[in-house]
Short mmCIF file of N, CA and C in Angstrom, two decimals:
data_model
loop_
_atom_site.label_atom_id
_atom_site.label_comp_id
_atom_site.label_asym_id
_atom_site.label_seq_id
_atom_site.Cartn_x
_atom_site.Cartn_y
_atom_site.Cartn_z
N MET A 1 -12.46 -2.58 -19.79
CA MET A 1 -12.81 -2.09 -18.48
C MET A 1 -11.94 -1.90 -17.31
N ARG A 2 -10.69 -2.75 -16.97
CA ARG A 2 -9.35 -2.28 -15.94
C ARG A 2 -8.88 -0.95 -16.01
N ALA A 3 -8.12 -0.61 -17.48
CA ALA A 3 -7.72 0.30 -18.19
C ALA A 3 -8.62 1.93 -17.85
N LEU A 4 -9.74 1.46 -17.95
CA LEU A 4 -10.65 2.92 -17.47
C LEU A 4 -10.78 3.00 -16.04
N PHE A 5 -10.90 2.25 -14.99
CA PHE A 5 -11.18 1.86 -13.76
C PHE A 5 -10.10 2.37 -13.47
N LEU A 6 -8.49 2.37 -13.60
CA LEU A 6 -7.36 2.71 -13.17
C LEU A 6 -6.96 4.70 -13.14
N SER A 7 -7.20 4.69 -15.11
CA SER A 7 -7.43 5.88 -15.24
C SER A 7 -8.22 6.87 -14.44
N LEU A 8 -9.61 6.80 -13.72
CA LEU A 8 -10.49 6.99 -13.20
C LEU A 8 -9.90 7.28 -11.48
N VAL A 9 -8.88 5.95 -11.31
CA VAL A 9 -8.77 5.97 -9.71
C VAL A 9 -7.84 7.49 -10.21
N ALA A 10 -6.27 7.17 -10.64
CA ALA A 10 -5.43 7.86 -10.65
C ALA A 10 -6.16 9.15 -10.95
N GLU A 11 -7.01 9.87 -11.35
CA GLU A 11 -7.95 10.88 -11.67
C GLU A 11 -8.14 11.53 -10.38
N LEU A 12 -8.92 10.18 -9.61
CA LEU A 12 -10.05 10.68 -8.27
C LEU A 12 -8.89 10.64 -7.40
N SER A 13 -7.73 10.09 -7.58
CA SER A 13 -6.68 10.55 -6.34
C SER A 13 -5.85 11.59 -5.81
N GLY A 14 -5.88 13.52 -6.87
CA GLY A 14 -6.13 14.02 -6.50
C GLY A 14 -4.36 14.13 -6.06
N LEU A 15 -4.08 13.83 -6.98
CA LEU A 15 -2.08 13.94 -6.98
C LEU A 15 -2.08 15.01 -6.92
N SER A 16 -1.44 16.27 -6.61
CA SER A 16 -1.20 17.23 -7.33
C SER A 16 0.41 18.05 -6.86
N SER A 17 0.95 18.15 -7.71
CA SER A 17 2.68 18.18 -8.07
C SER A 17 3.24 19.87 -7.24
N SER A 18 1.82 21.13 -7.23
CA SER A 18 2.26 22.30 -5.71
C SER A 18 2.30 21.58 -4.45
N THR A 19 3.25 21.99 -4.37
CA THR A 19 3.95 21.50 -2.96
C THR A 19 4.73 23.18 -2.35
N ALA A 20 4.61 23.21 -1.00
CA ALA A 20 5.41 24.59 -0.32
C ALA A 20 6.63 23.66 0.18
N MET A 21 6.73 22.36 -0.03
CA MET A 21 8.10 21.68 0.38
C MET A 21 8.95 22.16 -1.07
N GLU A 22 9.59 22.46 -1.35
CA GLU A 22 10.58 22.24 -3.26
C GLU A 22 11.87 22.18 -1.92
N GLY A 23 12.15 21.64 -2.53
CA GLY A 23 13.93 21.30 -1.50
C GLY A 23 13.90 20.46 -0.70
N LYS A 24 12.75 20.48 0.09
CA LYS A 24 13.06 19.36 1.23
C LYS A 24 13.02 18.14 0.80
N THR A 25 13.58 17.14 1.82
CA THR A 25 13.10 15.87 1.62
C THR A 25 13.08 15.41 3.40
N MET A 26 12.74 13.77 3.03
CA MET A 26 11.83 12.79 4.50
C MET A 26 12.83 12.01 4.00
N ILE A 27 12.93 12.54 5.33
CA ILE A 27 13.30 10.39 6.07
C ILE A 27 12.35 9.91 6.59
N LEU A 28 12.31 8.72 5.86
CA LEU A 28 11.46 7.79 7.36
C LEU A 28 11.78 6.89 7.93
N LYS A 29 11.76 6.11 8.63
CA LYS A 29 12.53 5.54 9.31
C LYS A 29 11.15 3.53 9.99
N THR A 30 11.78 2.40 9.09
CA THR A 30 10.55 1.72 10.03
C THR A 30 11.03 1.47 10.69
N TRP A 31 10.26 0.65 11.11
CA TRP A 31 10.02 -1.04 12.71
C TRP A 31 11.56 -0.81 12.64
N ASP A 32 11.79 -1.09 11.99
CA ASP A 32 12.79 -2.49 11.60
C ASP A 32 13.63 -1.59 11.39
N LYS A 33 13.50 -0.54 11.86
CA LYS A 33 15.36 0.34 11.75
C LYS A 33 16.11 0.99 10.62
N GLN A 34 15.64 0.89 9.49
CA GLN A 34 15.47 0.98 8.24
C GLN A 34 15.30 2.31 7.78
N GLU A 35 16.45 3.55 7.55
CA GLU A 35 15.32 5.04 7.00
C GLU A 35 15.44 4.05 5.50
N PHE A 36 15.15 5.88 5.04
CA PHE A 36 14.55 6.13 3.53
C PHE A 36 14.58 7.17 3.06
N GLU A 37 15.35 7.21 2.68
CA GLU A 37 15.27 9.44 1.96
C GLU A 37 14.73 9.19 0.36
N VAL A 38 13.27 10.12 0.44
CA VAL A 38 12.30 10.08 0.25
C VAL A 38 11.97 11.91 -0.51
N ASP A 39 12.30 12.07 -1.67
CA ASP A 39 12.42 13.23 -2.51
C ASP A 39 10.91 14.04 -2.03
N GLU A 40 10.32 15.56 -2.27
CA GLU A 40 9.33 15.75 -2.78
C GLU A 40 7.42 15.11 -3.50
N SER A 41 8.41 14.74 -4.47
CA SER A 41 8.05 14.38 -5.96
C SER A 41 6.97 13.03 -5.15
N VAL A 42 7.90 11.94 -4.23
CA VAL A 42 7.31 10.90 -3.89
C VAL A 42 6.36 10.65 -2.73
N ILE A 43 6.79 11.64 -1.62
CA ILE A 43 6.05 11.99 -0.41
C ILE A 43 4.53 12.43 -0.80
N MET A 44 4.51 13.65 -1.81
CA MET A 44 2.92 13.66 -2.12
C MET A 44 1.59 13.03 -2.81
N GLN A 45 2.37 11.38 -3.33
CA GLN A 45 2.13 10.74 -3.66
C GLN A 45 1.04 10.22 -2.07
N SER A 46 1.70 9.80 -1.03
CA SER A 46 0.71 10.31 -0.01
C SER A 46 0.18 11.12 0.84
N GLY A 47 -1.50 10.02 0.68
CA GLY A 47 -2.13 11.32 1.78
C GLY A 47 -1.19 11.90 2.82
N TYR A 48 -1.62 10.74 3.68
CA TYR A 48 -0.97 10.88 5.16
C TYR A 48 0.60 11.58 4.72
N LEU A 49 1.01 11.71 4.54
CA LEU A 49 2.70 11.96 4.17
C LEU A 49 2.06 13.76 3.52
N LYS A 50 1.69 14.03 2.73
CA LYS A 50 0.93 15.14 2.31
C LYS A 50 0.93 16.65 3.48
N ASP A 51 -0.53 15.80 4.41
CA ASP A 51 -0.59 15.67 5.59
C ASP A 51 -0.54 16.32 6.67
N PHE A 52 1.20 14.91 6.78
CA PHE A 52 1.62 16.03 7.29
C PHE A 52 2.41 16.85 7.67
N ILE A 53 2.98 17.16 6.05
CA ILE A 53 4.05 18.40 5.82
C ILE A 53 3.19 19.05 5.74
N GLN A 54 1.80 20.10 5.42
CA GLN A 54 0.85 20.40 5.15
C GLN A 54 0.88 21.35 6.63
N ASN A 55 0.56 20.30 7.55
CA ASN A 55 0.22 20.31 8.44
C ASN A 55 1.65 21.21 9.04
N TYR A 56 2.65 20.98 8.83
CA TYR A 56 3.60 22.23 9.11
C TYR A 56 4.63 22.73 8.42
N GLU A 57 4.49 23.50 7.66
CA GLU A 57 3.92 23.91 6.72
C GLU A 57 4.50 25.34 6.81
N ASN A 58 3.06 25.41 7.57
CA ASN A 58 3.31 27.61 8.93
C ASN A 58 3.71 27.49 9.24
N ASP A 59 4.63 26.03 10.43
CA ASP A 59 4.98 26.83 11.86
C ASP A 59 6.87 27.10 10.59
N ASN A 60 7.07 28.30 11.06
CA ASN A 60 8.79 28.69 10.15
C ASN A 60 10.11 28.09 11.05
N ARG A 61 9.26 27.82 11.83
CA ARG A 61 9.99 28.12 13.36
C ARG A 61 10.99 26.05 13.23
N PHE A 62 9.81 25.35 12.23
CA PHE A 62 10.27 23.24 12.26
C PHE A 62 10.95 24.04 10.71
N TRP A 63 10.34 25.03 10.25
CA TRP A 63 11.53 24.50 8.42
C TRP A 63 12.76 25.52 8.43
N GLU A 64 12.79 25.92 9.57
CA GLU A 64 14.01 27.04 9.61
C GLU A 64 14.83 26.11 10.97
N THR A 65 15.16 25.18 10.93
CA THR A 65 16.15 24.16 11.44
C THR A 65 15.89 23.42 10.96
N THR A 66 15.45 22.95 10.13
CA THR A 66 15.32 21.41 9.69
C THR A 66 14.62 21.73 7.99
N SER A 67 16.22 21.10 6.86
CA SER A 67 15.78 21.07 5.73
C SER A 67 15.30 19.00 5.67
N ILE A 68 15.37 18.60 6.35
CA ILE A 68 14.98 17.00 6.10
C ILE A 68 14.29 17.34 7.82
N VAL A 69 12.81 16.04 7.02
CA VAL A 69 12.24 16.22 8.18
C VAL A 69 12.22 14.03 8.27
N SER A 70 12.55 14.17 9.60
CA SER A 70 11.97 12.67 10.00
C SER A 70 10.70 11.70 10.44
N VAL A 71 10.25 10.72 9.57
CA VAL A 71 8.95 10.31 10.39
C VAL A 71 9.36 8.42 10.84
N PRO A 72 8.38 8.29 12.13
CA PRO A 72 8.43 7.02 12.17
C PRO A 72 7.40 6.68 10.94
N MET A 73 7.88 4.99 11.16
CA MET A 73 6.90 4.72 10.23
C MET A 73 6.12 2.83 11.34
N TYR A 74 5.53 3.57 12.62
CA TYR A 74 4.97 2.38 12.15
C TYR A 74 4.67 1.30 12.61
N GLY A 75 5.40 -0.27 12.45
CA GLY A 75 4.40 -1.30 12.06
C GLY A 75 4.49 -1.34 10.65
N ILE A 76 5.40 -0.55 9.83
CA ILE A 76 5.64 -1.27 8.56
C ILE A 76 7.40 -1.57 8.00
N SER A 77 7.69 -2.54 7.90
CA SER A 77 8.78 -3.01 7.35
C SER A 77 9.13 -1.87 6.59
N ALA A 78 10.03 -1.85 6.38
CA ALA A 78 11.62 -2.43 4.94
C ALA A 78 10.75 -2.78 4.14
N ARG A 79 11.01 -3.74 4.28
CA ARG A 79 10.63 -4.47 2.72
C ARG A 79 9.29 -4.14 2.02
N LEU A 80 8.40 -3.98 2.96
CA LEU A 80 7.31 -3.35 2.81
C LEU A 80 7.31 -2.43 2.03
N LEU A 81 8.13 -1.42 2.68
CA LEU A 81 8.24 0.40 1.65
C LEU A 81 9.12 0.01 1.75
N GLU A 82 9.66 -0.52 1.33
CA GLU A 82 10.64 -0.95 -0.29
C GLU A 82 10.03 -0.94 -1.24
N LYS A 83 8.94 -1.06 -1.48
CA LYS A 83 8.42 -1.93 -2.24
C LYS A 83 7.06 -0.95 -3.21
N LEU A 84 6.27 -0.10 -1.57
CA LEU A 84 5.11 0.15 -1.87
C LEU A 84 6.16 2.25 -2.52
N LEU A 85 7.17 1.68 -2.22
CA LEU A 85 8.38 3.50 -2.68
C LEU A 85 9.32 3.45 -4.69
N SER A 86 9.14 2.36 -4.76
CA SER A 86 9.24 1.45 -5.45
C SER A 86 7.55 2.12 -6.69
N PHE A 87 7.33 1.79 -6.01
CA PHE A 87 5.93 1.52 -7.18
C PHE A 87 5.98 3.29 -6.66
N CYS A 88 5.93 4.06 -6.49
CA CYS A 88 5.23 5.84 -5.79
C CYS A 88 6.92 6.19 -7.05
N ASN A 89 8.19 6.27 -6.56
CA ASN A 89 8.77 6.17 -7.58
C ASN A 89 8.65 6.53 -8.77
N TYR A 90 8.85 5.09 -9.71
CA TYR A 90 8.37 5.37 -10.71
C TYR A 90 7.17 6.53 -11.52
N HIS A 91 6.08 6.24 -11.22
CA HIS A 91 4.61 7.40 -10.84
C HIS A 91 5.71 8.76 -11.04
N ALA A 92 5.97 8.67 -9.52
CA ALA A 92 6.45 10.58 -9.61
C ALA A 92 7.92 10.71 -11.13
N THR A 93 8.50 9.69 -11.38
CA THR A 93 9.22 9.70 -12.82
C THR A 93 8.84 9.23 -14.08
N THR A 94 8.26 8.82 -13.66
CA THR A 94 6.34 8.84 -14.92
C THR A 94 5.69 10.47 -15.75
N LYS A 95 5.52 10.31 -14.74
CA LYS A 95 4.60 11.80 -14.32
C LYS A 95 5.51 13.12 -14.82
N SER A 96 7.32 13.20 -14.87
CA SER A 96 8.09 13.88 -15.19
C SER A 96 8.08 14.17 -16.80
N ASN A 97 8.16 12.45 -16.94
CA ASN A 97 8.90 12.53 -18.05
C ASN A 97 7.61 12.29 -18.97
N ASN A 98 6.60 11.82 -19.04
CA ASN A 98 5.08 12.37 -19.77
C ASN A 98 5.67 10.55 -20.19
N THR A 99 5.80 9.80 -19.92
CA THR A 99 5.69 8.12 -20.31
C THR A 99 4.48 7.60 -20.12
N THR A 100 4.25 6.97 -21.68
CA THR A 100 2.44 6.88 -21.68
C THR A 100 2.01 6.12 -20.67
N GLN A 101 0.15 6.07 -20.98
CA GLN A 101 0.08 5.36 -20.47
C GLN A 101 0.00 3.68 -20.64
N GLU A 102 -0.05 3.27 -22.05
CA GLU A 102 0.57 1.60 -21.70
C GLU A 102 1.70 1.22 -21.27
N ALA A 103 2.36 2.13 -21.15
CA ALA A 103 4.17 1.68 -20.65
C ALA A 103 3.70 1.66 -19.14
N VAL A 104 3.04 2.52 -18.69
CA VAL A 104 2.76 2.35 -16.67
C VAL A 104 2.17 1.44 -16.66
N ASN A 105 0.66 1.18 -17.33
CA ASN A 105 0.15 0.29 -16.90
C ASN A 105 0.81 -1.05 -17.32
N ASP A 106 2.07 -1.61 -18.35
CA ASP A 106 2.55 -2.35 -18.30
C ASP A 106 3.22 -2.77 -17.31
N TRP A 107 4.11 -1.67 -17.03
CA TRP A 107 5.36 -1.55 -15.37
C TRP A 107 4.40 -2.04 -14.01
N GLU A 108 2.55 -1.57 -14.39
CA GLU A 108 1.78 -2.32 -12.75
C GLU A 108 1.66 -3.63 -13.23
N LYS A 109 1.53 -3.88 -14.02
CA LYS A 109 0.64 -5.66 -14.45
C LYS A 109 1.51 -6.49 -13.98
N SER A 110 3.46 -5.94 -14.10
CA SER A 110 4.83 -6.74 -13.63
C SER A 110 5.04 -6.56 -12.25
N PHE A 111 4.40 -5.07 -11.57
CA PHE A 111 4.11 -4.81 -10.34
C PHE A 111 3.39 -6.01 -9.45
N ILE A 112 1.96 -6.20 -10.12
CA ILE A 112 1.62 -6.79 -9.88
C ILE A 112 1.51 -7.74 -9.97
N ASP A 113 1.97 -9.07 -10.83
CA ASP A 113 2.45 -10.49 -11.35
C ASP A 113 3.29 -10.96 -10.12
N GLU A 114 4.29 -9.94 -9.87
CA GLU A 114 5.50 -9.95 -8.79
C GLU A 114 4.85 -10.32 -6.97
N LEU A 115 3.59 -9.59 -6.92
CA LEU A 115 2.85 -9.57 -6.11
C LEU A 115 2.06 -10.92 -5.90
N LYS A 116 1.71 -11.29 -6.63
CA LYS A 116 0.56 -12.10 -6.47
C LYS A 116 1.30 -13.61 -6.26
N GLY A 117 2.74 -13.76 -6.43
CA GLY A 117 3.22 -14.85 -5.95
C GLY A 117 3.44 -14.81 -4.58
N ASP A 118 3.29 -14.22 -3.59
CA ASP A 118 3.42 -14.27 -2.47
C ASP A 118 2.15 -13.11 -1.95
N MET A 119 1.26 -14.28 -1.33
CA MET A 119 -0.13 -12.67 -0.93
C MET A 119 0.01 -12.31 0.13
N PRO A 120 0.52 -12.71 1.13
CA PRO A 120 1.48 -12.13 2.37
C PRO A 120 1.16 -10.44 2.19
N THR A 121 2.35 -10.82 1.52
CA THR A 121 3.29 -9.22 1.58
C THR A 121 1.72 -8.34 0.47
N LEU A 122 1.59 -8.94 -0.73
CA LEU A 122 0.12 -7.93 -1.32
C LEU A 122 -0.60 -7.45 -0.31
N PHE A 123 -0.88 -8.41 0.77
CA PHE A 123 -2.35 -8.38 1.50
C PHE A 123 -1.13 -7.37 2.73
N CYS A 124 -0.47 -7.25 3.09
CA CYS A 124 0.18 -6.39 3.66
C CYS A 124 0.69 -4.56 3.24
N LEU A 125 0.24 -4.18 2.06
CA LEU A 125 0.98 -3.76 0.57
C LEU A 125 -0.19 -3.88 1.13
N LEU A 126 -0.75 -4.10 0.60
CA LEU A 126 -3.07 -3.57 0.65
C LEU A 126 -3.33 -2.66 1.59
N LYS A 127 -2.78 -3.27 3.25
CA LYS A 127 -2.70 -2.38 4.44
C LYS A 127 -2.05 -1.08 4.63
N VAL A 128 -0.17 -1.18 3.94
CA VAL A 128 0.29 -0.24 4.35
C VAL A 128 -0.74 0.84 3.25
N SER A 129 -0.71 0.50 1.92
CA SER A 129 -0.90 1.49 0.65
C SER A 129 -2.98 2.61 1.50
N HIS A 130 -2.96 1.47 1.76
CA HIS A 130 -4.18 2.60 2.60
C HIS A 130 -4.07 3.47 4.29
N TYR A 131 -3.19 3.15 5.23
CA TYR A 131 -3.06 3.70 5.84
C TYR A 131 -1.23 5.11 5.14
N LEU A 132 -0.60 3.96 4.74
CA LEU A 132 -0.16 5.93 4.28
C LEU A 132 -1.19 6.88 3.19
N GLU A 133 -2.10 6.09 2.54
CA GLU A 133 -2.70 6.35 1.99
C GLU A 133 -2.36 6.84 0.66
N VAL A 134 -2.26 6.19 0.33
CA VAL A 134 -1.29 6.32 -1.40
C VAL A 134 -2.59 5.34 -2.56
N ASN A 135 -3.43 6.37 -3.23
CA ASN A 135 -4.64 5.69 -3.26
C ASN A 135 -4.44 5.07 -4.54
N HIS A 136 -3.94 5.49 -5.45
CA HIS A 136 -3.80 4.74 -6.79
C HIS A 136 -3.36 3.44 -6.24
N LEU A 137 -1.66 2.44 -5.71
CA LEU A 137 -1.14 1.49 -5.44
C LEU A 137 -2.77 0.32 -4.53
N TYR A 138 -3.74 1.62 -3.88
CA TYR A 138 -4.12 0.76 -2.91
C TYR A 138 -5.51 0.16 -3.70
N CYS A 139 -6.35 1.40 -5.02
CA CYS A 139 -7.16 0.71 -5.51
C CYS A 139 -6.59 -0.78 -6.79
N LEU A 140 -5.52 -1.07 -7.20
CA LEU A 140 -4.57 -1.26 -7.92
C LEU A 140 -4.86 -2.78 -7.21
N LEU A 141 -4.39 -2.78 -5.96
CA LEU A 141 -4.01 -3.95 -4.93
C LEU A 141 -5.69 -4.13 -4.84
N CYS A 142 -6.94 -3.96 -4.18
CA CYS A 142 -7.88 -3.27 -3.71
C CYS A 142 -8.61 -4.54 -5.08
N GLN A 143 -8.46 -4.19 -6.38
CA GLN A 143 -9.02 -4.15 -8.07
C GLN A 143 -8.21 -5.80 -8.01
N THR A 144 -7.16 -6.31 -8.16
CA THR A 144 -6.63 -7.37 -8.36
C THR A 144 -6.52 -8.97 -7.55
N VAL A 145 -7.10 -7.84 -5.31
CA VAL A 145 -7.66 -8.61 -5.57
C VAL A 145 -9.65 -9.53 -5.12
N ALA A 146 -9.79 -8.57 -5.58
CA ALA A 146 -11.07 -9.06 -6.25
C ALA A 146 -10.60 -8.97 -7.36
N ASP A 147 -10.44 -9.04 -8.50
CA ASP A 147 -10.00 -10.38 -9.61
C ASP A 147 -9.96 -11.13 -8.99
N LEU A 148 -8.81 -11.67 -8.70
CA LEU A 148 -7.74 -13.30 -7.42
C LEU A 148 -9.42 -14.20 -6.93
N LEU A 149 -10.53 -13.25 -6.75
CA LEU A 149 -11.45 -13.90 -5.82
C LEU A 149 -12.11 -14.37 -6.32
N ALA A 150 -12.70 -13.18 -7.65
CA ALA A 150 -13.98 -13.52 -8.61
C ALA A 150 -13.45 -14.79 -9.27
N GLU A 151 -11.94 -15.27 -8.93
CA GLU A 151 -10.96 -16.87 -10.02
C GLU A 151 -11.43 -17.25 -9.19
N CYS A 152 -11.56 -16.83 -7.82
CA CYS A 152 -12.03 -18.86 -6.80
C CYS A 152 -13.32 -19.55 -7.22
N GLU A 153 -13.03 -21.24 -7.51
CA GLU A 153 -14.53 -21.94 -7.95
C GLU A 153 -13.97 -22.69 -6.02
N SER A 154 -13.98 -22.64 -5.64
CA SER A 154 -14.56 -22.90 -3.83
C SER A 154 -13.75 -22.21 -3.39
N THR A 155 -14.27 -22.16 -2.32
CA THR A 155 -13.94 -21.65 -0.58
C THR A 155 -12.93 -22.39 0.21
N ASN A 156 -12.09 -23.10 -1.15
CA ASN A 156 -10.57 -23.66 -0.18
C ASN A 156 -9.52 -22.64 -0.64
N ASP A 157 -10.10 -22.35 -1.99
CA ASP A 157 -9.07 -21.84 -3.22
C ASP A 157 -8.76 -19.83 -2.78
N VAL A 158 -10.83 -19.13 -1.99
CA VAL A 158 -10.60 -18.25 -1.51
C VAL A 158 -9.11 -18.36 -0.38
N LYS A 159 -9.68 -19.62 0.73
CA LYS A 159 -8.82 -19.68 1.92
C LYS A 159 -6.90 -19.36 1.23
N ARG A 160 -6.67 -20.34 0.38
CA ARG A 160 -5.52 -20.67 -0.34
C ARG A 160 -5.28 -18.79 -0.69
N ILE A 161 -6.36 -18.14 -1.48
CA ILE A 161 -5.75 -16.63 -1.88
C ILE A 161 -5.38 -16.20 -0.70
N THR A 162 -6.32 -15.84 0.70
CA THR A 162 -5.61 -15.06 1.81
C THR A 162 -5.84 -15.28 2.88
N THR A 163 -4.80 -17.04 1.88
CA THR A 163 -3.38 -17.07 3.96
C THR A 163 -4.28 -17.61 4.57
N ILE A 164 -5.75 -17.66 4.83
CA ILE A 164 -7.20 -18.36 5.82
C ILE A 164 -6.67 -19.67 6.24
N PRO A 165 -6.26 -19.53 7.44
CA PRO A 165 -6.10 -21.24 7.45
C PRO A 165 -7.28 -22.15 7.54
N ASN A 166 -7.41 -22.80 7.43
CA ASN A 166 -8.59 -24.09 7.88
C ASN A 166 -8.86 -23.93 9.64
N VAL A 167 -9.96 -22.89 9.29
CA VAL A 167 -10.67 -22.31 10.93
C VAL A 167 -10.96 -23.08 11.05
N THR A 168 -12.40 -24.37 10.38
CA THR A 168 -12.81 -25.48 11.20
C THR A 168 -12.55 -26.04 12.06
N GLU A 169 -10.97 -27.29 10.83
CA GLU A 169 -10.14 -28.18 12.34
C GLU A 169 -10.23 -27.47 13.99
N GLU A 170 -8.86 -26.29 13.57
CA GLU A 170 -8.75 -25.87 15.06
C GLU A 170 -9.78 -25.89 16.52
N ILE A 171 -11.08 -24.94 15.50
CA ILE A 171 -12.04 -24.79 16.30
C ILE A 171 -12.69 -25.79 16.87
N GLY A 172 -12.40 -27.38 15.55
CA GLY A 172 -13.16 -28.38 16.39
C GLY A 172 -12.44 -28.93 17.44
N GLN A 173 -11.16 -28.64 17.41
CA GLN A 173 -10.06 -29.69 18.50
C GLN A 173 -10.79 -28.51 19.80
N LEU A 174 -10.60 -27.36 19.46
CA LEU A 174 -11.11 -26.61 20.65
C LEU A 174 -12.51 -26.72 21.60
N PHE A 175 -12.64 -26.15 20.83
CA PHE A 175 -14.59 -26.73 20.69
C PHE A 175 -15.27 -28.08 20.38
N PRO A 176 -14.71 -29.66 20.32
CA PRO A 176 -15.82 -30.13 19.51
C PRO A 176 -17.48 -30.19 19.38
N VAL A 177 -17.55 -29.20 19.95
CA VAL A 177 -19.11 -28.75 19.97
C VAL A 177 -19.81 -28.41 19.70
N VAL A 178 -19.22 -27.17 19.18
CA VAL A 178 -19.39 -26.18 18.30
C VAL A 178 -19.44 -26.25 17.11
N ILE A 179 -19.37 -27.45 16.45
CA ILE A 179 -19.45 -27.88 14.80
C ILE A 179 -19.60 -29.32 14.75
N ALA A 180 -20.19 -29.93 16.10
CA ALA A 180 -21.22 -31.15 15.93
C ALA A 180 -21.30 -31.38 14.97
N PRO A 181 -22.16 -32.60 14.12
CA PRO A 181 -23.36 -33.35 13.22
C PRO A 181 -24.38 -33.10 14.76
N MET A 182 -25.36 -32.41 13.46
CA MET A 182 -27.04 -32.30 14.38
C MET A 182 -27.09 -32.98 15.03
N GLU A 183 -27.27 -34.53 14.73
CA GLU A 183 -28.01 -36.24 15.35
C GLU A 183 -26.65 -36.18 17.18
N ILE A 184 -25.56 -35.32 16.54
CA ILE A 184 -24.88 -36.08 17.84
C ILE A 184 -25.73 -34.62 20.20
N LEU A 185 -25.59 -34.05 19.51
CA LEU A 185 -26.76 -32.85 19.68
C LEU A 185 -27.76 -33.11 19.96
N LEU A 186 -28.81 -33.82 19.21
CA LEU A 186 -30.12 -33.81 19.50
C LEU A 186 -29.89 -35.28 20.35
#
């Protein structure tokens, strides 16, 4: 079932190999001032970056002045962008190498298993993949979170997975009347 879901996501993500950006590269600058040079095959996996390129592809003056485009990635750390780019790089190379779907699924499983040990990174990467429109990664991470939540047996398990603090204790200290037992309020 999961393999069917992932193959459907890959088909629906609309990753096209045709581009007007042949021979061009892009430099992504993170908020912590790290720079990543990215090839076109990786750029085209992001709907956001693909649209960025398409918006400027008709402006000949823009492309005549440079073959490298620099794009600031506001709010994205180098660590998160590196994770996202490793995912995109792997998928770009597997397309050109005709890697089997089983090998791709194994790699994705190990990628996700590594993230499961660091839930804040998993959720931040989920946001980044949504922001940059890397649909395959976004759907894969959503499915992972859904699977983790389905395995939860109590609200404490959900809080642990989603890294939600114990809100009732904090609210109780700030507003004791809000969570007071009913007999006290009567």
